Amino acid sequence: MKKQGKFAVLLLLSLMIVLSGCTLSTKNDTNEVPTPTDGEPVVDGTPVTIELLGMSSNEADLNIVRDQLTKNGFNVKLNMQADYGSFKAQQDAGNYDIALSSWTTVTGNPDYAVRSLFKTGGDYSILADSEIDALVDKASTQTPEEFQATYKEFDQKLVFDKAYIAPLYSSLKAQALNQDVLNLDSVRISKSRSLPWEDVSFKDTSKNATESLVLQSTMPTLTSLDPIKGNDGSINIINTNLYVRLLNLTDDDKITSEGSLSYNHAIADGNSDYYFILRDDINFAQIKDKKAVDTGERVGADDVIFALNRAKDKNSVPDHRTYTLHEHIQNVEVVTDIAALDGVNVSGGSDSVKAALEKGLPTKISELVGDKNQASTKDGKYQVVKLTTTVPFPQVLNYLAHQSAGIVSKKQVESINTYDVEKFDVNKDIPYGDQNTVTEGSQYNNTLYTSGPYILSYKNDYEAIFLKNPAYMTGTDHEPNINNIKIRFIKDADSALAALRSGEIHLFYGISETKFDVVKGDSKLALQTLPSNAVSYLLFNTKNRPVAESADLRKAVLYSINQDEFLAYYGGNKFKAVSTLSPLVNTGLELKADAAKVKEHLNAYKASK
């Protein structure tokens, strides 16, 4: 009866308050913060507004993030853009608190997973933190046995101590193809590198010369066809196939000279000097009347030196996007003295650099030449390029396999880029690789000179047309099989899958895990998968927003993220991640959703306002 009496008194008091129009203060006599109730973790019960930026192609992930944040006391304002161009415009304008971002380490080395993204002044970095910088630089000079601990410290600092990012998951790499049309064995899937177009063949090889291989992309706006000016999904696979490099990656991320401009490469004792012996069977291609023709200009050492010097120089072009990848290059030169190769041993071995470079050559080295036009493999006359790094840095080889290290024509690029870089005017100056020069109905005047297996003839909003370089390793295993390639621009993933099933396209590169069962259920399709180096994460704004100033607010977002929900949505085909390093280095750290920590950090943020 006592309990019932107390309840009646409380009910009467409540009715009196309502009827009199009074409001009840949340303050108490001791000034203690009241215990938050479920769903209202902040001090005053008011949700904190967060603007979440992303693309419509990532709508599922955006919805999961929004639901997780809403459940933890945030009011989420969703800023969803139709394509990468509009997304990037919003990001550059600062119209977000958190942006759904992703990164694929396409070089297979951990330094690439962090340097451009998080180091002060990095190509894609919005951070400026000396502690982060020091850890990136320290790890870059260490062996894999040494850098494990350094990268663990990096992850701890980046994610848990300062909450600069909130990781979501790492991914499989997946592609689906029409195995009734394409030779399944000719279609490679690689952990890091983009799809090598030159290997692909139709099942009926007679079609290689007459039919077009049809691929797809979601991004009709191409950042740049100058390999150093873009490093995003719109051009990575394209520029990888337009420009040859000194090195390549195998499908499992090992460094190889196979299919590159080099017959062989060697690292000299001390790990600061790197040597490359060049092929002489590649000429630059150009477009005339929308057809690919041989320019007659050989790809040689002068082009390598020019391409790598401009790759490392931040000021070589306006809006250079990849210079930090190559900042360890100190000098690039052509070697003309055979004795210089004989007098240096390879790193960790007793062979001379000359002996290492000669392995497997059709003809031994009889002479080294400075003029690329004098090189002749059958006569033993070769060009050798020596690259010296600022510090011992074996990871430089991984960067040389990146699309940004593609070899461009010194002669052609210098003839196009006649503007003053410091006074570059986007309204009148047209740089080499500008997409408008290959776009129909625009300023179409294709000035590309490409050193790789293919060249882009033209594009429109519907498709891009690529043609085989007629002077690319002809008569070898690396000569492209298929003469013509089309990339269809299909923004919607469901539409792309429908196009694959109907035969409109032949290969769907980057198919979502949610569509695996559909592919497996179609007998004419084949699914190829392997764990990739791709990581999706939330990137916090670092300017003019509360999240830029408050680590507590960022940590409240961080601990709202439940990675298990992403893994469940994707049927176990995603993997937990801590940072962009996760697919390459196991630091032993893990992000766990924690509602109590969300409340703690939100309360601290509210109290500091």
XYZ file of C-alpha atoms in Angstrom:
609
model
C 0.000 0.000 0.000
C 2.905 2.371 0.719
C 4.186 2.079 -2.870
C 0.740 2.706 -4.308
C 0.351 5.814 -2.146
C 3.620 7.249 -3.364
C 2.631 6.570 -6.972
C -0.666 8.399 -6.489
C 1.101 11.455 -5.090
C 3.558 11.529 -7.986
C 0.753 11.203 -10.524
C -1.156 14.065 -8.898
C 1.939 16.282 -8.966
C 2.491 15.494 -12.646
C -1.095 16.439 -13.503
C -0.792 19.705 -11.573
C 2.363 20.632 -13.512
C 0.738 19.932 -16.873
C -2.469 21.794 -16.013
C -0.636 24.842 -14.702
C 1.570 25.051 -17.819
C 4.770 24.860 -15.757
C 7.991 23.308 -17.063
C 10.285 21.107 -15.020
C 13.955 22.104 -14.886
C 16.535 19.409 -15.578
C 18.976 21.019 -13.149
C 19.350 19.714 -9.613
C 20.664 21.262 -6.450
C 24.084 19.636 -6.699
C 24.689 20.654 -10.357
C 25.357 17.008 -11.288
C 24.788 15.935 -14.885
C 21.734 13.666 -14.989
C 22.206 10.125 -16.259
C 21.324 10.046 -19.985
C 18.443 7.823 -21.039
C 18.671 5.386 -23.963
C 18.490 7.234 -27.286
C 19.397 10.554 -25.631
C 23.118 10.302 -24.884
C 23.909 14.017 -24.805
C 23.728 16.259 -21.768
C 20.584 18.119 -22.817
C 19.023 15.364 -24.899
C 19.453 17.324 -28.148
C 20.868 15.260 -31.030
C 24.075 16.599 -32.584
C 23.687 17.333 -36.293
C 26.235 15.667 -38.568
C 26.411 16.127 -42.357
C 27.334 12.908 -44.147
C 28.662 13.232 -47.720
C 28.744 10.402 -50.235
C 27.790 9.187 -53.699
C 24.587 7.485 -54.755
C 26.609 4.437 -55.805
C 27.380 3.942 -52.082
C 23.798 4.441 -50.928
C 23.672 1.186 -48.949
C 26.753 2.109 -46.908
C 25.458 5.643 -46.367
C 22.175 4.275 -45.038
C 23.950 1.934 -42.624
C 26.163 4.748 -41.322
C 23.171 7.065 -41.003
C 21.192 4.469 -39.028
C 24.119 3.766 -36.689
C 24.686 7.445 -35.993
C 20.981 8.152 -35.528
C 20.711 5.294 -33.048
C 23.537 6.866 -31.051
C 22.017 10.317 -30.739
C 22.994 12.113 -33.943
C 20.776 13.982 -36.358
C 22.227 12.971 -39.731
C 21.966 15.319 -42.698
C 22.630 13.207 -45.798
C 24.441 14.929 -48.682
C 24.327 12.307 -51.452
C 25.807 13.209 -54.854
C 25.167 11.517 -58.192
C 28.782 11.024 -59.285
C 32.410 11.464 -58.269
C 32.720 14.895 -59.889
C 29.879 16.401 -57.873
C 31.015 14.538 -54.747
C 34.522 15.985 -55.101
C 33.101 19.477 -55.655
C 31.137 19.219 -52.407
C 34.166 17.842 -50.602
C 36.450 20.609 -51.896
C 33.860 23.190 -50.835
C 33.867 21.719 -47.316
C 30.168 20.898 -47.360
C 30.391 17.926 -45.015
C 31.344 16.781 -41.529
C 32.166 13.235 -42.570
C 32.698 11.939 -46.104
C 32.374 8.306 -47.129
C 35.753 7.598 -48.699
C 37.633 4.608 -50.028
C 41.199 3.797 -50.945
C 42.854 0.937 -52.773
C 46.582 0.429 -52.348
C 47.281 -0.343 -55.979
C 51.043 -0.579 -55.465
C 50.963 -3.380 -52.895
C 53.138 -1.572 -50.335
C 52.070 -0.035 -47.001
C 53.722 3.346 -47.536
C 51.319 4.008 -50.405
C 48.423 3.187 -48.081
C 49.212 6.174 -45.868
C 51.553 8.728 -47.470
C 49.219 10.415 -49.956
C 46.247 10.239 -47.612
C 47.509 11.315 -44.204
C 50.902 12.995 -44.439
C 51.034 16.787 -44.335
C 51.020 18.031 -47.926
C 50.091 14.610 -49.310
C 48.317 14.535 -52.657
C 45.005 13.659 -51.004
C 45.742 14.605 -47.404
C 43.716 17.158 -45.463
C 45.673 16.442 -42.280
C 48.591 18.372 -40.845
C 49.902 16.428 -37.868
C 53.629 16.196 -37.157
C 53.229 12.990 -35.128
C 51.500 11.264 -38.021
C 54.151 12.583 -40.432
C 56.991 11.228 -38.290
C 55.484 7.739 -38.152
C 54.900 7.631 -41.928
C 58.505 8.644 -42.604
C 59.946 6.291 -39.986
C 58.088 3.245 -41.338
C 59.059 4.026 -44.935
C 62.738 3.354 -44.201
C 62.150 0.116 -42.281
C 62.042 -3.531 -43.289
C 58.757 -5.461 -42.968
C 60.016 -6.960 -39.702
C 60.677 -3.476 -38.333
C 57.698 -1.525 -39.635
C 55.085 -3.770 -37.990
C 55.423 -1.952 -34.654
C 55.649 1.474 -36.280
C 52.476 0.967 -38.285
C 50.678 -0.269 -35.153
C 51.613 2.997 -33.465
C 50.412 4.837 -36.570
C 46.993 3.119 -36.492
C 46.623 3.811 -32.794
C 47.378 7.497 -33.298
C 45.331 7.984 -36.482
C 42.175 6.129 -35.457
C 41.898 5.745 -31.710
C 43.885 8.632 -30.222
C 42.894 11.380 -32.676
C 40.005 9.833 -34.624
C 40.929 11.340 -37.976
C 39.054 8.531 -39.728
C 36.389 5.977 -38.811
C 36.994 2.663 -40.638
C 34.104 0.658 -42.087
C 35.557 -2.438 -43.791
C 38.026 -3.866 -46.279
C 36.774 -5.561 -49.413
C 37.116 -8.373 -51.837
C 38.156 -7.515 -55.351
C 35.569 -8.974 -57.683
C 34.712 -9.031 -61.355
C 32.100 -10.912 -63.333
C 32.500 -11.853 -66.975
C 30.674 -13.550 -69.794
C 32.537 -16.844 -70.101
C 30.571 -17.773 -73.209
C 32.218 -14.832 -74.993
C 35.599 -14.331 -73.292
C 38.392 -16.826 -72.715
C 38.216 -17.189 -68.931
C 41.930 -17.991 -68.646
C 42.849 -14.726 -70.385
C 41.092 -12.513 -67.840
C 43.341 -11.783 -64.878
C 42.309 -10.552 -61.463
C 45.080 -8.967 -59.419
C 45.227 -7.972 -55.772
C 46.458 -4.478 -56.556
C 47.063 -3.688 -60.208
C 44.287 -2.823 -62.610
C 42.988 -5.294 -65.186
C 45.651 -5.762 -67.937
C 43.644 -5.288 -71.119
C 46.328 -6.676 -73.414
C 45.912 -10.215 -72.022
C 42.158 -10.480 -72.605
C 41.002 -12.575 -75.567
C 37.683 -13.622 -77.014
C 36.867 -17.318 -76.776
C 36.662 -17.277 -80.554
C 40.062 -15.711 -81.278
C 38.982 -14.725 -84.805
C 36.876 -12.012 -83.153
C 39.927 -10.318 -81.573
C 40.545 -8.295 -84.729
C 36.938 -7.433 -85.521
C 34.849 -7.303 -82.330
C 35.079 -4.808 -79.472
C 35.685 -5.881 -75.898
C 33.048 -3.960 -73.914
C 33.819 -2.966 -70.329
C 32.044 -0.559 -67.961
C 32.777 2.378 -65.684
C 30.600 4.551 -63.465
C 32.584 7.736 -64.154
C 32.233 9.502 -67.530
C 34.251 12.505 -66.332
C 37.955 11.647 -66.544
C 40.233 13.527 -64.158
C 43.192 13.615 -66.562
C 44.904 11.425 -69.148
C 48.235 12.804 -68.003
C 49.215 9.998 -65.596
C 50.618 12.284 -62.884
C 47.481 14.457 -62.697
C 44.957 11.864 -61.582
C 44.769 9.080 -59.032
C 41.137 8.087 -58.754
C 38.637 5.561 -60.040
C 37.860 7.532 -63.178
C 41.302 7.010 -64.718
C 43.399 4.467 -62.788
C 42.558 1.494 -64.990
C 42.620 3.681 -68.114
C 46.022 5.273 -67.544
C 47.455 1.917 -66.462
C 46.646 0.614 -69.948
C 47.620 3.774 -71.840
C 51.167 4.101 -70.502
C 53.881 1.502 -69.989
C 55.964 1.612 -66.790
C 59.440 0.495 -65.776
C 57.900 -2.242 -63.634
C 54.662 -4.101 -62.999
C 53.080 -6.020 -60.150
C 52.230 -9.701 -60.358
C 48.684 -10.722 -59.459
C 49.842 -11.311 -55.873
C 51.721 -7.995 -55.528
C 55.283 -9.047 -56.297
C 57.524 -6.669 -58.287
C 58.217 -7.888 -61.827
C 59.739 -6.618 -65.067
C 57.348 -8.863 -67.000
C 55.269 -6.870 -69.464
C 57.010 -3.591 -68.618
C 59.428 -1.285 -70.437
C 62.322 -3.111 -68.743
C 63.729 -6.493 -69.633
C 65.210 -6.682 -66.124
C 65.908 -4.517 -63.097
C 68.484 -4.680 -60.298
C 68.954 -3.099 -56.867
C 72.543 -2.160 -56.076
C 74.164 -2.761 -52.715
C 72.981 -0.088 -50.281
C 69.387 0.005 -51.567
C 69.692 3.527 -52.987
C 70.588 2.823 -56.634
C 68.204 1.011 -58.987
C 69.005 -0.062 -62.556
C 66.663 -0.845 -65.457
C 67.610 -2.249 -68.871
C 65.094 -1.084 -71.460
C 63.277 -2.829 -74.286
C 63.466 -1.346 -77.767
C 60.206 -2.710 -79.208
C 57.709 -0.040 -78.084
C 56.815 3.116 -80.003
C 54.384 5.831 -78.983
C 50.930 5.667 -80.583
C 48.811 8.647 -81.635
C 45.333 9.193 -83.085
C 44.765 10.393 -86.626
C 41.174 10.553 -87.937
C 40.136 8.548 -84.846
C 42.483 5.707 -85.811
C 45.580 4.545 -83.927
C 48.858 4.957 -85.786
C 52.523 4.420 -85.011
C 54.264 7.770 -84.421
C 57.623 6.232 -85.320
C 59.002 7.602 -82.051
C 60.577 4.968 -79.824
C 59.951 4.937 -76.073
C 63.397 5.358 -74.534
C 65.575 6.569 -71.694
C 65.016 10.282 -72.394
C 61.270 9.735 -71.947
C 61.815 7.757 -68.740
C 64.004 10.485 -67.273
C 61.528 13.193 -68.288
C 58.488 11.275 -66.995
C 59.976 10.444 -63.587
C 61.461 13.905 -63.024
C 58.080 15.522 -63.641
C 56.394 12.837 -61.489
C 58.463 13.842 -58.444
C 58.208 17.611 -59.042
C 55.137 19.136 -57.388
C 55.413 22.173 -59.646
C 55.810 20.390 -62.984
C 52.073 20.702 -63.693
C 49.178 22.546 -62.068
C 47.126 20.372 -59.726
C 49.743 17.603 -59.520
C 47.986 14.692 -57.765
C 50.761 12.108 -57.325
C 54.038 13.846 -56.509
C 54.298 12.475 -52.956
C 54.449 8.955 -54.355
C 57.706 9.825 -56.075
C 59.316 12.271 -53.657
C 62.012 9.717 -52.769
C 63.456 9.951 -56.283
C 66.633 12.040 -56.155
C 68.063 11.523 -59.620
C 67.362 9.637 -62.855
C 70.060 9.224 -65.504
C 71.107 7.098 -68.461
C 74.191 4.879 -67.994
C 76.567 4.595 -70.960
C 79.607 3.002 -69.268
C 79.448 -0.808 -69.021
C 82.186 -0.730 -66.383
C 79.831 1.155 -64.087
C 77.553 -1.906 -64.091
C 80.397 -4.368 -63.621
C 81.793 -2.488 -60.650
C 78.654 -2.628 -58.488
C 77.164 -5.680 -56.788
C 73.457 -6.292 -56.308
C 71.913 -5.850 -52.892
C 72.347 -8.934 -50.735
C 74.291 -10.873 -53.374
C 77.641 -11.342 -55.084
C 76.487 -10.848 -58.686
C 77.319 -7.618 -60.450
C 74.505 -5.344 -61.591
C 75.545 -6.128 -65.180
C 75.160 -9.875 -64.625
C 71.750 -9.354 -63.004
C 70.523 -7.212 -65.889
C 71.743 -9.728 -68.470
C 69.760 -12.662 -67.075
C 67.375 -13.974 -69.719
C 68.331 -11.359 -72.322
C 68.211 -12.586 -75.924
C 71.660 -11.017 -76.447
C 74.318 -10.132 -73.852
C 75.254 -6.488 -73.349
C 77.908 -5.387 -75.832
C 77.304 -1.649 -75.673
C 75.276 0.921 -73.714
C 73.877 3.808 -75.770
C 72.537 7.234 -74.817
C 70.465 7.698 -77.975
C 67.297 5.577 -77.882
C 67.311 5.273 -81.655
C 70.649 3.444 -81.523
C 69.387 0.741 -79.160
C 69.216 -2.699 -80.779
C 68.490 -5.795 -78.735
C 69.624 -8.183 -81.467
C 72.996 -6.406 -81.610
C 73.415 -6.249 -77.827
C 73.071 -2.453 -77.752
C 70.890 -1.383 -74.815
C 69.791 1.620 -72.832
C 70.163 1.417 -69.052
C 68.513 3.873 -66.680
C 69.812 4.418 -63.146
C 67.502 5.811 -60.472
C 68.904 7.051 -57.153
C 66.731 7.617 -54.081
C 67.131 10.258 -51.375
C 67.434 7.514 -48.737
C 67.563 3.709 -48.959
C 63.992 2.993 -49.993
C 63.126 -0.354 -51.658
C 59.426 0.591 -51.686
C 60.274 2.987 -54.516
C 59.885 -0.002 -56.867
C 56.220 -0.356 -55.937
C 55.660 3.295 -56.835
C 57.321 2.778 -60.198
C 54.649 0.158 -60.919
C 51.892 2.706 -60.248
C 49.995 4.314 -63.124
C 51.421 7.732 -62.186
C 54.868 6.442 -63.198
C 53.613 5.832 -66.736
C 56.120 6.887 -69.395
C 55.006 9.861 -71.466
C 56.643 11.333 -74.562
C 59.078 14.108 -73.648
C 58.743 15.597 -77.122
C 54.933 15.595 -77.172
C 54.265 16.755 -73.610
C 56.730 19.640 -73.909
C 55.100 20.700 -77.171
C 51.640 20.817 -75.519
C 52.451 22.170 -72.061
C 53.840 25.537 -73.142
C 51.967 27.486 -70.443
C 53.509 29.015 -67.306
C 52.581 26.645 -64.463
C 52.392 29.472 -61.910
C 50.072 31.485 -64.171
C 48.027 28.559 -65.467
C 44.559 29.708 -66.554
C 41.989 26.920 -66.582
C 39.811 28.969 -68.945
C 42.365 29.231 -71.754
C 45.303 26.870 -71.137
C 44.774 23.287 -72.330
C 47.280 20.895 -70.723
C 48.386 17.538 -72.044
C 45.805 14.893 -71.104
C 42.848 17.254 -70.725
C 39.722 15.134 -71.224
C 38.181 17.847 -73.421
C 40.753 17.047 -76.110
C 39.293 13.554 -76.479
C 35.615 14.435 -75.943
C 33.312 14.666 -78.943
C 31.537 17.980 -79.364
C 33.975 19.751 -77.069
C 37.510 20.879 -77.919
C 38.268 17.559 -79.600
C 41.869 17.657 -80.781
C 43.407 14.410 -79.609
C 47.053 15.117 -78.767
C 47.736 11.944 -76.787
C 50.965 10.027 -77.326
C 50.668 6.758 -75.411
C 53.396 4.246 -74.643
C 51.133 1.458 -73.428
C 49.136 -1.257 -75.199
C 46.166 1.032 -75.966
C 45.293 4.629 -76.791
C 42.027 6.483 -76.204
C 40.550 7.611 -79.526
C 37.525 9.564 -78.263
C 34.773 9.619 -75.681
C 31.311 11.010 -75.127
C 28.815 10.767 -72.290
C 27.895 7.251 -73.383
C 31.213 5.492 -74.026
C 34.971 5.757 -74.574
C 36.718 4.075 -77.504
C 40.223 2.616 -77.122
C 42.392 1.225 -79.905
C 45.382 -1.103 -79.890
C 48.810 0.534 -80.067
C 50.109 -0.850 -83.388
C 53.724 -0.574 -82.212
C 53.560 -2.198 -78.769
C 55.777 -5.267 -78.359
C 54.583 -6.692 -81.663
C 55.223 -10.393 -82.102
C 55.673 -11.003 -78.344
C 53.373 -12.514 -75.720
C 52.594 -8.969 -74.567
C 51.199 -7.682 -77.852
C 47.508 -6.862 -77.193
C 45.113 -9.590 -78.306
C 42.016 -7.456 -78.937
C 42.150 -4.502 -81.322
C 39.217 -2.449 -80.020
C 37.921 -1.792 -76.516
C 34.861 0.182 -75.417
C 34.111 1.416 -71.944
C 30.408 1.994 -71.431
C 29.576 4.601 -68.796
C 26.887 3.065 -66.577
C 26.436 4.864 -63.265
C 23.999 2.400 -61.716
C 25.379 -0.976 -60.562
C 22.089 -2.785 -61.170
C 22.008 -1.470 -64.725
C 25.603 -2.611 -65.252
C 24.762 -6.111 -64.059
C 21.714 -6.187 -66.322
C 23.947 -5.115 -69.219
C 26.346 -7.959 -68.452
C 23.544 -10.523 -68.317
C 22.057 -9.293 -71.588
C 25.413 -9.343 -73.385
C 25.705 -5.545 -73.813
C 28.974 -5.605 -71.856
C 31.426 -8.490 -71.472
C 32.976 -7.785 -68.071
C 31.784 -5.996 -64.931
C 34.858 -4.790 -63.036
C 34.241 -4.162 -59.331
C 30.898 -5.908 -58.895
C 29.316 -5.615 -55.440
C 29.238 -8.538 -53.026
C 25.469 -8.186 -52.847
C 25.279 -9.363 -56.474
C 27.450 -12.478 -56.184
C 24.499 -14.837 -55.961
C 22.975 -13.381 -59.125
C 26.217 -14.008 -61.013
C 26.578 -17.524 -59.623
C 23.024 -18.283 -60.704
C 23.669 -17.362 -64.354
C 25.403 -20.201 -66.214
C 26.966 -17.938 -68.836
C 28.683 -15.782 -66.223
C 31.826 -16.417 -64.186
C 32.755 -14.706 -60.908
C 36.379 -13.972 -60.000
C 37.262 -12.797 -56.483
C 40.229 -12.357 -54.150
C 40.940 -10.234 -51.056
C 41.881 -6.744 -52.153
C 43.735 -3.783 -50.707
C 40.574 -1.659 -50.740
C 39.296 -0.045 -47.541
C 36.194 2.089 -46.994
C 36.183 4.645 -44.199
C 34.700 7.920 -42.993
C 36.984 10.937 -43.363
C 36.389 13.878 -41.033
C 36.439 17.461 -42.239
C 39.434 19.350 -40.845
C 38.254 22.921 -41.444
C 35.419 25.192 -40.332
C 33.308 22.460 -38.744
C 32.959 21.347 -35.100
C 34.427 17.917 -35.966
C 37.612 19.693 -37.039
C 38.147 21.059 -33.541
C 36.674 18.379 -31.277
C 38.336 14.980 -30.958
C 35.469 14.042 -28.635
C 32.917 14.638 -31.368
C 34.975 12.595 -33.816
C 35.346 9.770 -31.298
C 31.590 9.760 -30.717
C 31.171 9.093 -34.428
C 33.991 6.528 -34.385
C 32.478 4.405 -31.619
C 29.043 4.560 -33.254
C 30.373 2.455 -36.141
C 29.495 -1.219 -35.898
C 31.502 -3.081 -38.528
C 29.614 -6.323 -37.870
C 26.518 -4.780 -39.448
C 28.426 -4.080 -42.661
C 29.802 -7.621 -42.734
C 26.296 -9.025 -42.229
C 24.815 -6.854 -44.989
C 27.451 -8.038 -47.452
C 27.056 -11.698 -46.526
C 30.461 -12.061 -44.920
C 32.261 -10.826 -48.043
C 33.685 -7.772 -46.295
C 36.377 -7.804 -43.613
C 37.083 -5.745 -40.521
C 39.579 -2.918 -40.909
C 41.282 -0.321 -38.749
C 42.830 1.837 -41.436
C 43.932 1.744 -45.054
C 46.887 -0.341 -43.831
C 44.726 -3.241 -42.684
C 44.892 -5.421 -45.837
C 48.707 -5.131 -45.848
C 49.818 -5.005 -42.211
C 48.088 -6.777 -39.321
C 48.583 -4.382 -36.413
C 46.384 -6.407 -34.057
C 44.088 -3.456 -33.333
C 40.302 -3.554 -33.746
C 37.475 -1.030 -33.672
C 34.533 -2.132 -31.534
C 31.249 -0.241 -31.387
C 30.697 1.105 -27.884
C 27.537 3.030 -26.996
C 28.951 3.952 -23.570
C 31.969 5.613 -25.185
C 29.674 7.433 -27.604
C 27.752 8.894 -24.650
C 30.954 9.756 -22.822
C 32.467 11.647 -25.774
C 29.227 13.354 -26.764
C 28.790 14.573 -23.192
C 32.378 15.834 -23.170
C 31.785 17.617 -26.484
C 28.554 19.212 -25.179
C 30.235 20.285 -21.974
C 33.054 21.986 -23.874
C 30.770 24.169 -25.997
